[in-house]
Each structure stands twice: as C-alpha cells, then as structure tokens.
Short mmCIF file of C-alpha atoms in Angstrom, two decimals:
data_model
loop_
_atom_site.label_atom_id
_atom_site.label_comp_id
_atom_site.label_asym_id
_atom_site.label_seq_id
_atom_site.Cartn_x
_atom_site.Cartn_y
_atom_site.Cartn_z
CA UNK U 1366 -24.29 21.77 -18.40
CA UNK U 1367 -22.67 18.11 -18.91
CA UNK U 1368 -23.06 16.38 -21.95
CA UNK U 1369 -22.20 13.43 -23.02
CA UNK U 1370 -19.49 13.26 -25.82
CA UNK U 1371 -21.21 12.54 -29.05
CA UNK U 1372 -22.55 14.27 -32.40
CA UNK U 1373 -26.21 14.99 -30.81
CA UNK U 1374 -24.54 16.82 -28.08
CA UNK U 1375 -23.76 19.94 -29.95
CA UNK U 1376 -26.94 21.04 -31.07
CA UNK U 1377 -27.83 20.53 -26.85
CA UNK U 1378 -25.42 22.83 -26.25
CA UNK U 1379 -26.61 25.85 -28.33
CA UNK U 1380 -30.10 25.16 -27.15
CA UNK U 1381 -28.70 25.23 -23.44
CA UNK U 1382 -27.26 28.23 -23.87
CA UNK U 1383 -30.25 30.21 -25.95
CA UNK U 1384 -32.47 28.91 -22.89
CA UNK U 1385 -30.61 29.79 -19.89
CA UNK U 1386 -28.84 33.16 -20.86
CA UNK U 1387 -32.48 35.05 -22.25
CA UNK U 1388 -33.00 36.04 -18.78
CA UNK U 1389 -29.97 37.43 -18.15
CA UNK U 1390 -30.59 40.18 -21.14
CA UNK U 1391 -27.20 40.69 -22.46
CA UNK U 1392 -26.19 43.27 -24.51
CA UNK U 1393 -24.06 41.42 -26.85
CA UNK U 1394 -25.69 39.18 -29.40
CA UNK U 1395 -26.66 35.84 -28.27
CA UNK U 1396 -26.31 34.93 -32.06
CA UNK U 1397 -23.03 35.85 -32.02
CA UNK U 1398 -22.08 33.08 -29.21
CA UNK U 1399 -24.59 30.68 -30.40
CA UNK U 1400 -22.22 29.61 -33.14
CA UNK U 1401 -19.01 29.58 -30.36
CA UNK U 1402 -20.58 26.94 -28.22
CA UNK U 1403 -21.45 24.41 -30.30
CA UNK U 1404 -17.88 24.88 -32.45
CA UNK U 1405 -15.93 24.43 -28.99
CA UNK U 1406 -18.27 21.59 -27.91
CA UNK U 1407 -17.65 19.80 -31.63
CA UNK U 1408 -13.85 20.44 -30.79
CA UNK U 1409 -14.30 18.69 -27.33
CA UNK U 1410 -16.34 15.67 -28.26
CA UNK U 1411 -13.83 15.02 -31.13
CA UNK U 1412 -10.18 15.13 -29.42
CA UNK U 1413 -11.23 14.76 -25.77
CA UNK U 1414 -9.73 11.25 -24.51
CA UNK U 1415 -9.83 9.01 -21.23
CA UNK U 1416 -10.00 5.74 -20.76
CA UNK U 1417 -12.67 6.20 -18.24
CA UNK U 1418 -16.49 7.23 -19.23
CA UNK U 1419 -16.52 11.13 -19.64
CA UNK U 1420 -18.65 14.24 -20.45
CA UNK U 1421 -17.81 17.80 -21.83
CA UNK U 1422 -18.60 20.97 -18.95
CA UNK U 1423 -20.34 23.86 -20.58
CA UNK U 1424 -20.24 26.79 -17.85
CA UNK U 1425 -20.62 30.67 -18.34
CA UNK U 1426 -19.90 33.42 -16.36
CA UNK U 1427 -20.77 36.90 -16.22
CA UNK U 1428 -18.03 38.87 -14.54
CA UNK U 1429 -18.51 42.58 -14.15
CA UNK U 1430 -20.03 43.41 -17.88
CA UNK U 1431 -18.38 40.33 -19.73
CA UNK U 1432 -19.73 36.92 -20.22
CA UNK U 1433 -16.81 33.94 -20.70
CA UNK U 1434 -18.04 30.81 -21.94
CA UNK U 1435 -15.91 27.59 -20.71
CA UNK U 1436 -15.69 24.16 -22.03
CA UNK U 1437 -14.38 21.63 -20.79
CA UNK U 1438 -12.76 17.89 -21.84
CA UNK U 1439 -10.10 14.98 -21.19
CA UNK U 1440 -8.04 15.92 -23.76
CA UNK U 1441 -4.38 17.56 -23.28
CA UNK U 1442 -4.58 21.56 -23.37
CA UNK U 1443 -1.45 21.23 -25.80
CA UNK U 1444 -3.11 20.02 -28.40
CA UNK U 1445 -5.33 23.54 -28.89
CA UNK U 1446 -4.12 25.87 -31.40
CA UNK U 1447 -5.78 28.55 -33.84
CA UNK U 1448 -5.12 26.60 -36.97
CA UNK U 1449 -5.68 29.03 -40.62
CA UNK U 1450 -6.68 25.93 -42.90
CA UNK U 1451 -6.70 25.97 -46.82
CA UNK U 1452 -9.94 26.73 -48.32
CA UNK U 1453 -10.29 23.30 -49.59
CA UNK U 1454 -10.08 21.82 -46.24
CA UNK U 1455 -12.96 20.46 -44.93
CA UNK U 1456 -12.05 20.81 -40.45
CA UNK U 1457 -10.49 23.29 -38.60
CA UNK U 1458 -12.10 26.66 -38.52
CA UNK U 1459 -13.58 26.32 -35.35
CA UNK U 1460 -10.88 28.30 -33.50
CA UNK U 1461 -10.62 30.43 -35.94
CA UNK U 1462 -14.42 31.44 -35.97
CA UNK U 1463 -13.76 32.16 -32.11
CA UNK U 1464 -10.90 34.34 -32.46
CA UNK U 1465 -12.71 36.19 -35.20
CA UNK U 1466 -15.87 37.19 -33.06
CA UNK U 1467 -14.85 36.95 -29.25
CA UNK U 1468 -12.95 39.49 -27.61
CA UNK U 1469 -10.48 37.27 -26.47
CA UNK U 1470 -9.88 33.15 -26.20
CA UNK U 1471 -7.95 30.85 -23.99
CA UNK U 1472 -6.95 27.30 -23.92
CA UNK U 1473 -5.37 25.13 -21.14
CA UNK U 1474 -5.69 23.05 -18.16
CA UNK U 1475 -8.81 22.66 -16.92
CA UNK U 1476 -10.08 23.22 -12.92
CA UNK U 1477 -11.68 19.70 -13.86
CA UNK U 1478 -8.32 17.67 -15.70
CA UNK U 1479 -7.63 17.84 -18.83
CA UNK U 1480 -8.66 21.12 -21.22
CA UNK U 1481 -10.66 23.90 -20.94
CA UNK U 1482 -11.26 26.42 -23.91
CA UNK U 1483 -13.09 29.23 -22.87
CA UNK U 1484 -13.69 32.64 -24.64
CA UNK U 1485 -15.03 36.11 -23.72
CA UNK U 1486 -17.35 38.92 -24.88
CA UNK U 1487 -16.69 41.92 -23.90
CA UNK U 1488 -19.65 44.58 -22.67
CA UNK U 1489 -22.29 41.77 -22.66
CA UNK U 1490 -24.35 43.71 -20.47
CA UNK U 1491 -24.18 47.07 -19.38
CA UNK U 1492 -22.06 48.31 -16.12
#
C-alpha cells in the first residue's frame, strides 16, 4: 500500500491491513499489529523528508510461519532509535510499543531510498 504522507493516512493504514490480512487467517492477533502499523506509519509521515513529492510503502510478508510488516519513507535510517520517554512527555512511544509486542524490530536503509522500519511476529500462522 502507498499512502500519501499526511495525518488521514494512518487510520488508512490500519484499515489496509485489517482488510487484506483476514484471509490469510493468522494465528497471531491481528489486534496486536493493528496498533504497530499505524504507530510506524505516524513515525514515517512525521520525519520522512525529500524535496521531491513522496509516499510511505506499507508491505507485509509472510515468510515460513512469521509475518514482517515494512514501512517505508525518505527519511535517513539514522535517525530511528527506541527512545524510553518521561511519562510527562507527550511523543515518542511508538518504538517502544513495537519493541514491547513484536518479536523482533529493525530499522535502516530502505530497498526503496531512504528508511525502512519493519517488525516481525513470530508463529503468525501455523507451520
């Protein structure tokens, strides 16, 4: 899915996902990714940059019995980190969320330029 990089985007992105993946049946809970997707898509529309027009890439995979989840921006791959803010601050648990629920995360260059951020659930459907 491509979507273009602004606020309404995000709630696209979680409806995308419910949509397309039902069929597939998987074993892990699609609730428990439906929160992922739109925090890594919020992440992308806020820090990707170009000077050119651009979109965000949402793509999943199943490989063998685990799904990964990719998305994709302009922005520079450095700039991702897992960030542990104050409880008064109001940004920056989105990573954090991730890390918590997935079995693993990744950031860093994307297939596409600039960043991908991708995670993975492990056992999302049975072997």
């Amino acid at each position: 899915m491509t979507l273009h990089p602004v606020a309404e985007s995000v709630p696209r992105a979680r409806r995308w996902f419910r949509k397309f993946i039902a069929p597939y049946a998987p074993a892990c809970s699609v609730d428990d990714c439906a929160p992922m997707i739109p925090e890594l898509v919020t992440d992308a529309v806020l820090h990707g940059r170009s000077d050119d027009p651009w979109l965000v890439r949402v793509e999943w995979f199943r490989e063998g019995t685990s799904l990964r989840v990719e998305v994709h921006n302009p922005g520079f791959p450095a700039n991702v980190r897992l960030r542990r803010p104050d409880a008064d601050d109001a940004h920056g648990r989105g990573l954090l969320l991730v890390d918590s629920i997935a079995a693993s995360w990744h950031a860093g260059p994307s297939r596409f330029g600039g960043t991908v951020v991708s995670f993975e659930m492990a056992d999302a459907w049975p072997s």
